[in-house]
Amino acid sequence: MGAPPDPWVPDVLGPGFRARTVDLDPGSAPHSTATVVRYRPGDVPPAPGSLRGAVLYLHGWSDYFFNAELARTCAAAGYAFYALDLHGYGRNLTDEVLAVEDGRPGHTTDLADYDDDIAAALAVMAEDGLPGADGRLVLMGHSAGGLTAAMWASRHPGRLDGLALNAPWIGAHGSDAVGAALRPLVARLAEQRPDHPVRARLRSHYYRVISEHAEGEWPIDARWRPETSFDITPGWLNAVLQAQGEVAKGLNLHLPVLVQTSARSCIRPWWTERMRSADTVLDVRQIRRHASDLGTDVTLRSYEGAVHDVHLSRESVRRAAQRDLAAWLRGLGRRRAQAEAPGPATRSTAAPYRRSRRA
């Protein structure tokens, strides 16, 4: 008998990138698959002992993984890089899936629904021998993916060596009072009609800034990341608000956490040129406020001129963010050793945040 077919196929991101579809719960059709994307420089397996560890990346809402530069940054820092397109997102949105009327991309009623996706991705990484006996495992997440990653880390203590969050959606817009007021109302709606779409979508200002099909520089597949957003449903919004409520109580994560954000937000219904250099999706003041609720070792970095996804900002800004991420990844071994040393727990945060002046 011949060798089984290689489950990894060339990915849309080009040389060095391969994708692998993994089956989840068959009862969750049409969204019964997730996709793992792997980056290997030169498509060559890493030499034994050459890696510090491995990174698994989670995208945001109405999004998918497409930032090849981020993969290369992690690889240059000594980490194998994997990204996960969650079920109902990105590479899993085939024409057949999109044709299903109740397909509802991005819909969930509990962020823990993605535990199976993450478990499947970690199993794939383990097949590749990663992160290895002496390697470190880092979960990385952007926006809603950052919230998902933080909640996963809270439910799985001891599994991670680091958590890297890029503009994580850990706080409600405006103030905690807004989230507290919305929570019971949205919860009632979620009980009645969890997957019924609300007549609202996010505006296209952010897409205008980042997409090469508008005024940005990034090649974005409009099937996988629409100009506005997926349909907003009460079930999905309730899942986000409930998770944010848990963060506000304190997740008490005992591992190094990196939080990167723009220096400011500009959230308006109309276009303004300031949106080219600000977070137009989330309130960064709320992210900075709740960063310390994540755990006992939080490093916070903010960048002048950054957009919502800091690593999609103009080149000078994202280079600064890449340098900070790489330095943090390289220093994880030292930080973990300090955290595990006898003595009282320490807290490492920028108070209230440290703004990068290198951008």
CSV table of C-alpha atoms in Angstrom, one decimal:
chain,number,residue,atom,x,y,z
A,1,MET,CA,0.0,0.0,0.0
A,2,GLY,CA,1.1,3.5,-0.8
A,3,ALA,CA,1.7,6.3,1.8
A,4,PRO,CA,-1.4,8.1,2.9
A,5,PRO,CA,-2.0,11.4,1.2
A,6,ASP,CA,-0.4,14.5,2.8
A,7,PRO,CA,-3.2,16.3,4.8
A,8,TRP,CA,-1.3,19.6,4.3
A,9,VAL,CA,-2.0,21.4,1.0
A,10,PRO,CA,-0.4,24.7,-0.3
A,11,ASP,CA,-2.1,27.7,1.2
A,12,VAL,CA,-3.3,30.9,-0.5
A,13,LEU,CA,-0.6,32.8,1.3
A,14,GLY,CA,2.1,31.3,-0.9
A,15,PRO,CA,5.5,29.6,-0.4
A,16,GLY,CA,6.1,28.4,3.2
A,17,PHE,CA,2.4,28.3,4.1
A,18,ARG,CA,0.3,25.2,4.1
A,19,ALA,CA,-3.2,24.5,5.3
A,20,ARG,CA,-4.9,21.5,6.8
A,21,THR,CA,-8.6,21.0,7.3
A,22,VAL,CA,-9.7,19.3,10.5
A,23,ASP,CA,-13.1,17.7,11.2
A,24,LEU,CA,-15.0,18.8,14.3
A,25,ASP,CA,-18.4,17.6,15.5
A,26,PRO,CA,-20.3,16.3,12.5
A,27,GLY,CA,-23.5,17.5,14.1
A,28,SER,CA,-22.4,21.1,13.8
A,29,ALA,CA,-22.9,21.2,10.1
A,30,PRO,CA,-22.6,23.3,8.0
A,31,HIS,CA,-19.8,24.6,10.2
A,32,SER,CA,-18.1,21.2,11.0
A,33,THR,CA,-14.5,22.0,10.1
A,34,ALA,CA,-11.7,24.2,11.2
A,35,THR,CA,-8.5,25.0,9.2
A,36,VAL,CA,-5.0,25.1,10.5
A,37,VAL,CA,-2.4,27.2,8.7
A,38,ARG,CA,1.3,26.3,9.2
A,39,TYR,CA,4.3,28.5,8.3
A,40,ARG,CA,7.7,26.9,7.7
A,41,PRO,CA,10.4,29.1,6.2
A,42,GLY,CA,11.4,27.5,2.9
A,43,ASP,CA,8.8,24.7,3.6
A,44,VAL,CA,11.5,22.9,5.5
A,45,PRO,CA,10.8,21.2,8.9
A,46,PRO,CA,12.7,22.9,11.7
A,47,ALA,CA,15.9,21.2,12.9
A,48,PRO,CA,15.6,19.4,16.3
A,49,GLY,CA,16.3,21.7,19.1
A,50,SER,CA,16.2,24.9,16.9
A,51,LEU,CA,12.9,26.3,18.3
A,52,ARG,CA,12.0,28.1,21.5
A,53,GLY,CA,8.4,26.9,21.1
A,54,ALA,CA,5.3,27.3,19.1
A,55,VAL,CA,2.6,30.0,18.5
A,56,LEU,CA,-1.1,29.3,17.8
A,57,TYR,CA,-2.9,32.4,16.4
A,58,LEU,CA,-6.7,33.1,16.6
A,59,HIS,CA,-8.2,35.7,14.3
A,60,GLY,CA,-10.9,38.2,15.2
A,61,TRP,CA,-14.6,38.3,14.4
A,62,SER,CA,-15.6,38.5,10.7
A,63,ASP,CA,-12.0,37.7,9.9
A,64,TYR,CA,-9.4,35.0,9.1
A,65,PHE,CA,-5.6,34.6,9.1
A,66,PHE,CA,-3.8,36.5,6.3
A,67,ASN,CA,-0.9,38.3,7.9
A,68,ALA,CA,2.2,36.5,6.5
A,69,GLU,CA,4.5,39.1,8.2
A,70,LEU,CA,3.2,38.1,11.6
A,71,ALA,CA,4.1,34.5,10.9
A,72,ARG,CA,7.6,35.5,9.8
A,73,THR,CA,8.1,37.7,12.9
A,74,CYS,CA,7.3,34.7,15.2
A,75,ALA,CA,9.6,32.4,13.1
A,76,ALA,CA,12.4,34.9,13.3
A,77,ALA,CA,12.0,34.9,17.1
A,78,GLY,CA,12.5,31.1,17.2
A,79,TYR,CA,8.9,30.0,17.3
A,80,ALA,CA,7.0,27.6,14.9
A,81,PHE,CA,3.9,29.5,13.7
A,82,TYR,CA,0.4,28.1,13.3
A,83,ALA,CA,-2.9,30.0,12.8
A,84,LEU,CA,-6.4,28.7,13.2
A,85,ASP,CA,-9.4,29.7,11.0
A,86,LEU,CA,-12.2,28.8,13.4
A,87,HIS,CA,-15.3,26.9,12.3
A,88,GLY,CA,-17.7,29.3,10.5
A,89,TYR,CA,-14.8,31.5,9.4
A,90,GLY,CA,-12.3,32.1,6.7
A,91,ARG,CA,-11.0,29.1,4.8
A,92,ASN,CA,-13.9,27.0,6.1
A,93,LEU,CA,-16.5,29.2,4.3
A,94,THR,CA,-16.6,27.2,1.0
A,95,ASP,CA,-19.2,28.0,-1.6
A,96,GLU,CA,-21.2,25.1,-0.4
A,97,VAL,CA,-21.2,26.3,3.2
A,98,LEU,CA,-22.1,29.9,2.2
A,99,ALA,CA,-25.0,28.6,0.1
A,100,VAL,CA,-26.7,27.1,3.3
A,101,GLU,CA,-29.4,29.6,4.4
A,102,ASP,CA,-28.8,29.0,8.2
A,103,GLY,CA,-25.0,28.9,7.8
A,104,ARG,CA,-24.7,32.2,9.7
A,105,PRO,CA,-20.9,32.7,9.6
A,106,GLY,CA,-19.3,33.6,12.9
A,107,HIS,CA,-22.3,32.8,15.0
A,108,THR,CA,-21.9,31.2,18.4
A,109,THR,CA,-23.7,31.3,21.8
A,110,ASP,CA,-20.6,30.5,23.9
A,111,LEU,CA,-16.9,31.3,23.2
A,112,ALA,CA,-16.2,27.9,24.7
A,113,ASP,CA,-17.6,26.4,21.5
A,114,TYR,CA,-14.2,27.1,20.0
A,115,ASP,CA,-12.4,24.8,22.5
A,116,ASP,CA,-12.8,21.9,20.1
A,117,ASP,CA,-11.2,24.0,17.3
A,118,ILE,CA,-8.2,24.8,19.6
A,119,ALA,CA,-7.9,21.2,20.8
A,120,ALA,CA,-7.8,20.0,17.2
A,121,ALA,CA,-5.2,22.6,16.2
A,122,LEU,CA,-3.0,21.6,19.3
A,123,ALA,CA,-3.4,18.0,18.2
A,124,VAL,CA,-2.1,18.8,14.7
A,125,MET,CA,0.8,20.7,16.3
A,126,ALA,CA,1.6,17.7,18.5
A,127,GLU,CA,1.8,15.5,15.4
A,128,ASP,CA,4.5,17.9,14.2
A,129,GLY,CA,6.3,17.4,17.5
A,130,LEU,CA,5.5,20.9,18.8
A,131,PRO,CA,6.0,22.8,21.0
A,132,GLY,CA,8.4,20.0,22.0
A,133,ALA,CA,9.4,18.7,25.4
A,134,ASP,CA,11.4,21.8,26.3
A,135,GLY,CA,9.5,24.3,24.1
A,136,ARG,CA,7.0,26.9,25.1
A,137,LEU,CA,3.4,27.2,23.9
A,138,VAL,CA,2.0,30.7,23.2
A,139,LEU,CA,-1.6,31.4,22.3
A,140,MET,CA,-2.0,34.6,20.3
A,141,GLY,CA,-5.3,36.4,19.6
A,142,HIS,CA,-6.7,39.5,17.9
A,143,SER,CA,-9.9,41.3,18.9
A,144,ALA,CA,-12.6,38.8,19.6
A,145,GLY,CA,-10.0,36.1,19.1
A,146,GLY,CA,-8.0,37.8,21.9
A,147,LEU,CA,-11.1,37.5,24.2
A,148,THR,CA,-11.5,33.8,23.1
A,149,ALA,CA,-7.8,33.1,23.8
A,150,ALA,CA,-7.9,34.7,27.3
A,151,MET,CA,-11.0,32.7,28.2
A,152,TRP,CA,-9.4,29.5,26.9
A,153,ALA,CA,-6.3,30.2,29.0
A,154,SER,CA,-8.6,30.7,32.1
A,155,ARG,CA,-10.3,27.4,31.5
A,156,HIS,CA,-7.1,25.5,30.9
A,157,PRO,CA,-4.6,26.6,33.5
A,158,GLY,CA,-1.1,25.3,33.1
A,159,ARG,CA,-1.4,24.6,29.4
A,160,LEU,CA,0.2,27.8,28.1
A,161,ASP,CA,3.6,29.5,28.7
A,162,GLY,CA,2.4,32.9,27.3
A,163,LEU,CA,-0.6,34.8,26.0
A,164,ALA,CA,-0.1,37.5,23.3
A,165,LEU,CA,-3.1,39.7,22.7
A,166,ASN,CA,-3.5,42.3,19.9
A,167,ALA,CA,-6.3,44.7,20.7
A,168,PRO,CA,-8.3,42.1,22.6
A,169,TRP,CA,-12.0,42.7,23.0
A,170,ILE,CA,-11.9,42.5,26.8
A,171,GLY,CA,-14.1,45.5,27.6
A,172,ALA,CA,-17.4,47.0,26.5
A,173,HIS,CA,-17.5,50.1,24.4
A,174,GLY,CA,-17.5,53.4,26.4
A,175,SER,CA,-17.6,52.1,29.9
A,176,ASP,CA,-18.3,49.1,32.1
A,177,ALA,CA,-21.7,50.6,32.8
A,178,VAL,CA,-22.7,50.1,29.2
A,179,GLY,CA,-21.8,46.4,29.3
A,180,ALA,CA,-23.6,45.9,32.6
A,181,ALA,CA,-26.7,47.6,31.2
A,182,LEU,CA,-26.7,45.6,28.0
A,183,ARG,CA,-25.9,42.2,29.5
A,184,PRO,CA,-29.4,41.3,30.9
A,185,LEU,CA,-31.2,42.7,27.8
A,186,VAL,CA,-29.0,40.8,25.4
A,187,ALA,CA,-29.2,37.6,27.5
A,188,ARG,CA,-33.0,37.7,27.2
A,189,LEU,CA,-32.9,38.2,23.5
A,190,ALA,CA,-30.3,35.4,23.2
A,191,GLU,CA,-32.7,33.0,25.0
A,192,GLN,CA,-35.6,33.9,22.6
A,193,ARG,CA,-33.9,34.1,19.2
A,194,PRO,CA,-30.1,33.4,19.6
A,195,ASP,CA,-29.4,33.2,15.8
A,196,HIS,CA,-31.8,35.8,14.5
A,197,PRO,CA,-29.8,38.5,12.8
A,198,VAL,CA,-30.0,42.1,14.1
A,199,ARG,CA,-30.3,44.9,11.6
A,200,ALA,CA,-26.8,46.1,12.2
A,201,ARG,CA,-23.3,45.6,10.9
A,202,LEU,CA,-20.0,47.2,11.6
A,203,ARG,CA,-19.1,50.0,9.3
A,204,SER,CA,-16.6,49.7,6.6
A,205,HIS,CA,-14.1,52.4,7.8
A,206,TYR,CA,-11.6,49.8,9.0
A,207,TYR,CA,-11.8,47.8,5.8
A,208,ARG,CA,-11.1,51.0,3.9
A,209,VAL,CA,-7.9,51.5,5.8
A,210,ILE,CA,-6.5,48.0,5.5
A,211,SER,CA,-7.7,46.3,2.3
A,212,GLU,CA,-5.9,46.6,-1.0
A,213,HIS,CA,-9.3,46.6,-2.6
A,214,ALA,CA,-9.9,50.0,-0.9
A,215,GLU,CA,-7.1,52.3,0.3
A,216,GLY,CA,-5.0,49.8,2.3
A,217,GLU,CA,-2.1,47.4,1.4
A,218,TRP,CA,-3.3,44.0,2.6
A,219,PRO,CA,-4.6,41.3,0.2
A,220,ILE,CA,-8.0,40.4,1.8
A,221,ASP,CA,-10.4,37.8,0.4
A,222,ALA,CA,-13.8,39.5,0.5
A,223,ARG,CA,-15.6,36.1,0.8
A,224,TRP,CA,-13.7,35.5,4.0
A,225,ARG,CA,-13.5,39.0,5.4
A,226,PRO,CA,-16.5,41.1,4.2
A,227,GLU,CA,-16.3,44.9,3.9
A,228,THR,CA,-18.7,45.4,6.7
A,229,SER,CA,-19.1,42.3,9.0
A,230,PHE,CA,-21.0,39.1,9.4
A,231,ASP,CA,-24.6,39.4,10.7
A,232,ILE,CA,-24.7,40.3,14.4
A,233,THR,CA,-26.9,37.9,16.4
A,234,PRO,CA,-28.1,38.1,20.0
A,235,GLY,CA,-26.4,34.8,20.8
A,236,TRP,CA,-23.1,35.9,19.6
A,237,LEU,CA,-23.2,39.3,21.3
A,238,ASN,CA,-24.3,37.6,24.6
A,239,ALA,CA,-21.4,35.3,24.4
A,240,VAL,CA,-19.0,38.3,24.1
A,241,LEU,CA,-20.6,40.2,26.9
A,242,GLN,CA,-20.6,37.3,29.3
A,243,ALA,CA,-16.9,36.7,28.6
A,244,GLN,CA,-16.2,40.3,29.2
A,245,GLY,CA,-18.0,40.1,32.5
A,246,GLU,CA,-15.7,37.2,33.5
A,247,VAL,CA,-12.6,39.3,32.6
A,248,ALA,CA,-13.9,42.2,34.7
A,249,LYS,CA,-14.1,39.9,37.7
A,250,GLY,CA,-10.4,39.0,37.2
A,251,LEU,CA,-9.1,35.9,35.3
A,252,ASN,CA,-6.0,35.7,37.5
A,253,LEU,CA,-3.9,34.1,34.8
A,254,HIS,CA,-0.5,33.0,36.1
A,255,LEU,CA,1.5,33.4,33.0
A,256,PRO,CA,3.1,36.2,31.0
A,257,VAL,CA,0.6,38.2,29.0
A,258,LEU,CA,1.4,40.8,26.3
A,259,VAL,CA,-1.3,43.3,25.3
A,260,GLN,CA,-0.7,45.5,22.3
A,261,THR,CA,-3.1,48.3,21.2
A,262,SER,CA,-3.3,51.5,19.3
A,263,ALA,CA,-2.7,54.7,21.4
A,264,ARG,CA,-6.2,55.9,20.7
A,265,SER,CA,-9.6,55.1,19.2
A,266,CYS,CA,-11.7,57.0,16.7
A,267,ILE,CA,-15.2,55.4,16.5
A,268,ARG,CA,-17.5,57.5,14.4
A,269,PRO,CA,-20.4,56.8,12.0
A,270,TRP,CA,-18.7,59.1,9.4
A,271,TRP,CA,-15.3,58.9,7.8
A,272,THR,CA,-12.4,61.1,9.1
A,273,GLU,CA,-8.8,61.0,8.1
A,274,ARG,CA,-7.9,60.3,11.8
A,275,MET,CA,-9.2,56.8,11.2
A,276,ARG,CA,-6.0,55.9,9.3
A,277,SER,CA,-4.0,56.0,12.5
A,278,ALA,CA,-6.5,54.9,15.2
A,279,ASP,CA,-8.5,51.9,16.4
A,280,THR,CA,-11.9,52.4,14.6
A,281,VAL,CA,-13.4,49.2,16.1
A,282,LEU,CA,-12.8,49.0,19.8
A,283,ASP,CA,-12.3,51.4,22.7
A,284,VAL,CA,-8.6,51.1,23.6
A,285,ARG,CA,-9.2,52.9,26.9
A,286,GLN,CA,-11.3,49.9,28.0
A,287,ILE,CA,-8.7,47.4,26.8
A,288,ARG,CA,-6.0,49.2,28.8
A,289,ARG,CA,-8.3,49.4,31.8
A,290,HIS,CA,-9.0,45.7,31.8
A,291,ALA,CA,-5.6,44.5,30.9
A,292,SER,CA,-4.6,44.2,34.5
A,293,ASP,CA,-7.7,42.0,35.1
A,294,LEU,CA,-6.1,39.3,32.9
A,295,GLY,CA,-3.4,38.1,35.3
A,296,THR,CA,-0.3,38.7,37.5
A,297,ASP,CA,2.2,39.4,34.7
A,298,VAL,CA,0.8,41.7,32.1
A,299,THR,CA,3.0,43.8,29.7
A,300,LEU,CA,1.0,46.6,27.9
A,301,ARG,CA,2.2,48.4,24.8
A,302,SER,CA,0.4,51.1,22.9
A,303,TYR,CA,1.5,52.6,19.6
A,304,GLU,CA,1.0,56.0,18.1
A,305,GLY,CA,-0.6,55.7,14.7
A,306,ALA,CA,-1.7,52.1,15.0
A,307,VAL,CA,-5.0,50.8,13.6
A,308,HIS,CA,-7.3,48.2,15.2
A,309,ASP,CA,-5.0,45.3,14.3
A,310,VAL,CA,-1.7,46.8,15.4
A,311,HIS,CA,0.1,44.4,13.1
A,312,LEU,CA,-1.7,45.7,10.1
A,313,SER,CA,-0.7,49.4,10.7
A,314,ARG,CA,1.5,51.4,8.4
A,315,GLU,CA,5.0,49.9,8.1
A,316,SER,CA,6.8,52.1,10.7
A,317,VAL,CA,4.2,51.4,13.4
A,318,ARG,CA,3.9,47.6,12.8
A,319,ARG,CA,7.7,47.3,12.7
A,320,ALA,CA,7.8,48.7,16.3
A,321,ALA,CA,5.0,46.3,17.3
A,322,GLN,CA,6.8,43.4,15.7
A,323,ARG,CA,10.0,44.2,17.5
A,324,ASP,CA,8.2,44.3,20.9
A,325,LEU,CA,6.4,41.0,20.1
A,326,ALA,CA,9.7,39.3,19.1
A,327,ALA,CA,11.5,40.6,22.2
A,328,TRP,CA,8.6,39.4,24.4
A,329,LEU,CA,8.6,36.0,22.8
A,330,ARG,CA,12.4,35.6,23.2
A,331,GLY,CA,12.2,36.6,26.9
A,332,LEU,CA,9.4,34.1,27.8
A,333,GLY,CA,11.9,31.6,29.3
A,334,ARG,CA,13.3,34.2,31.7
A,335,ARG,CA,9.8,35.5,32.7
A,336,ARG,CA,8.5,31.9,33.3
A,337,ALA,CA,11.6,31.1,35.5
A,338,GLN,CA,11.0,34.3,37.5
A,339,ALA,CA,7.3,33.4,37.9
A,340,GLU,CA,8.0,29.9,39.2
A,341,ALA,CA,10.8,31.0,41.6
A,342,PRO,CA,9.9,30.8,45.3
A,343,GLY,CA,8.6,33.9,46.9
A,344,PRO,CA,5.7,36.3,46.6
A,345,ALA,CA,3.9,36.7,43.3
A,346,THR,CA,5.0,39.8,41.3
A,347,ARG,CA,3.0,41.9,38.9
A,348,SER,CA,4.6,43.4,35.8
A,349,THR,CA,2.4,46.0,34.1
A,350,ALA,CA,2.9,49.3,32.5
A,351,ALA,CA,1.0,51.6,34.8
A,352,PRO,CA,-1.5,52.4,33.4
A,353,TYR,CA,0.3,51.6,30.1
A,354,ARG,CA,3.6,52.3,28.4
A,355,ARG,CA,3.3,54.0,25.0
A,356,SER,CA,5.9,53.0,22.4
A,357,ARG,CA,7.7,56.1,21.1
A,358,ARG,CA,9.5,54.1,18.4
A,359,ALA,CA,6.6,54.2,15.9
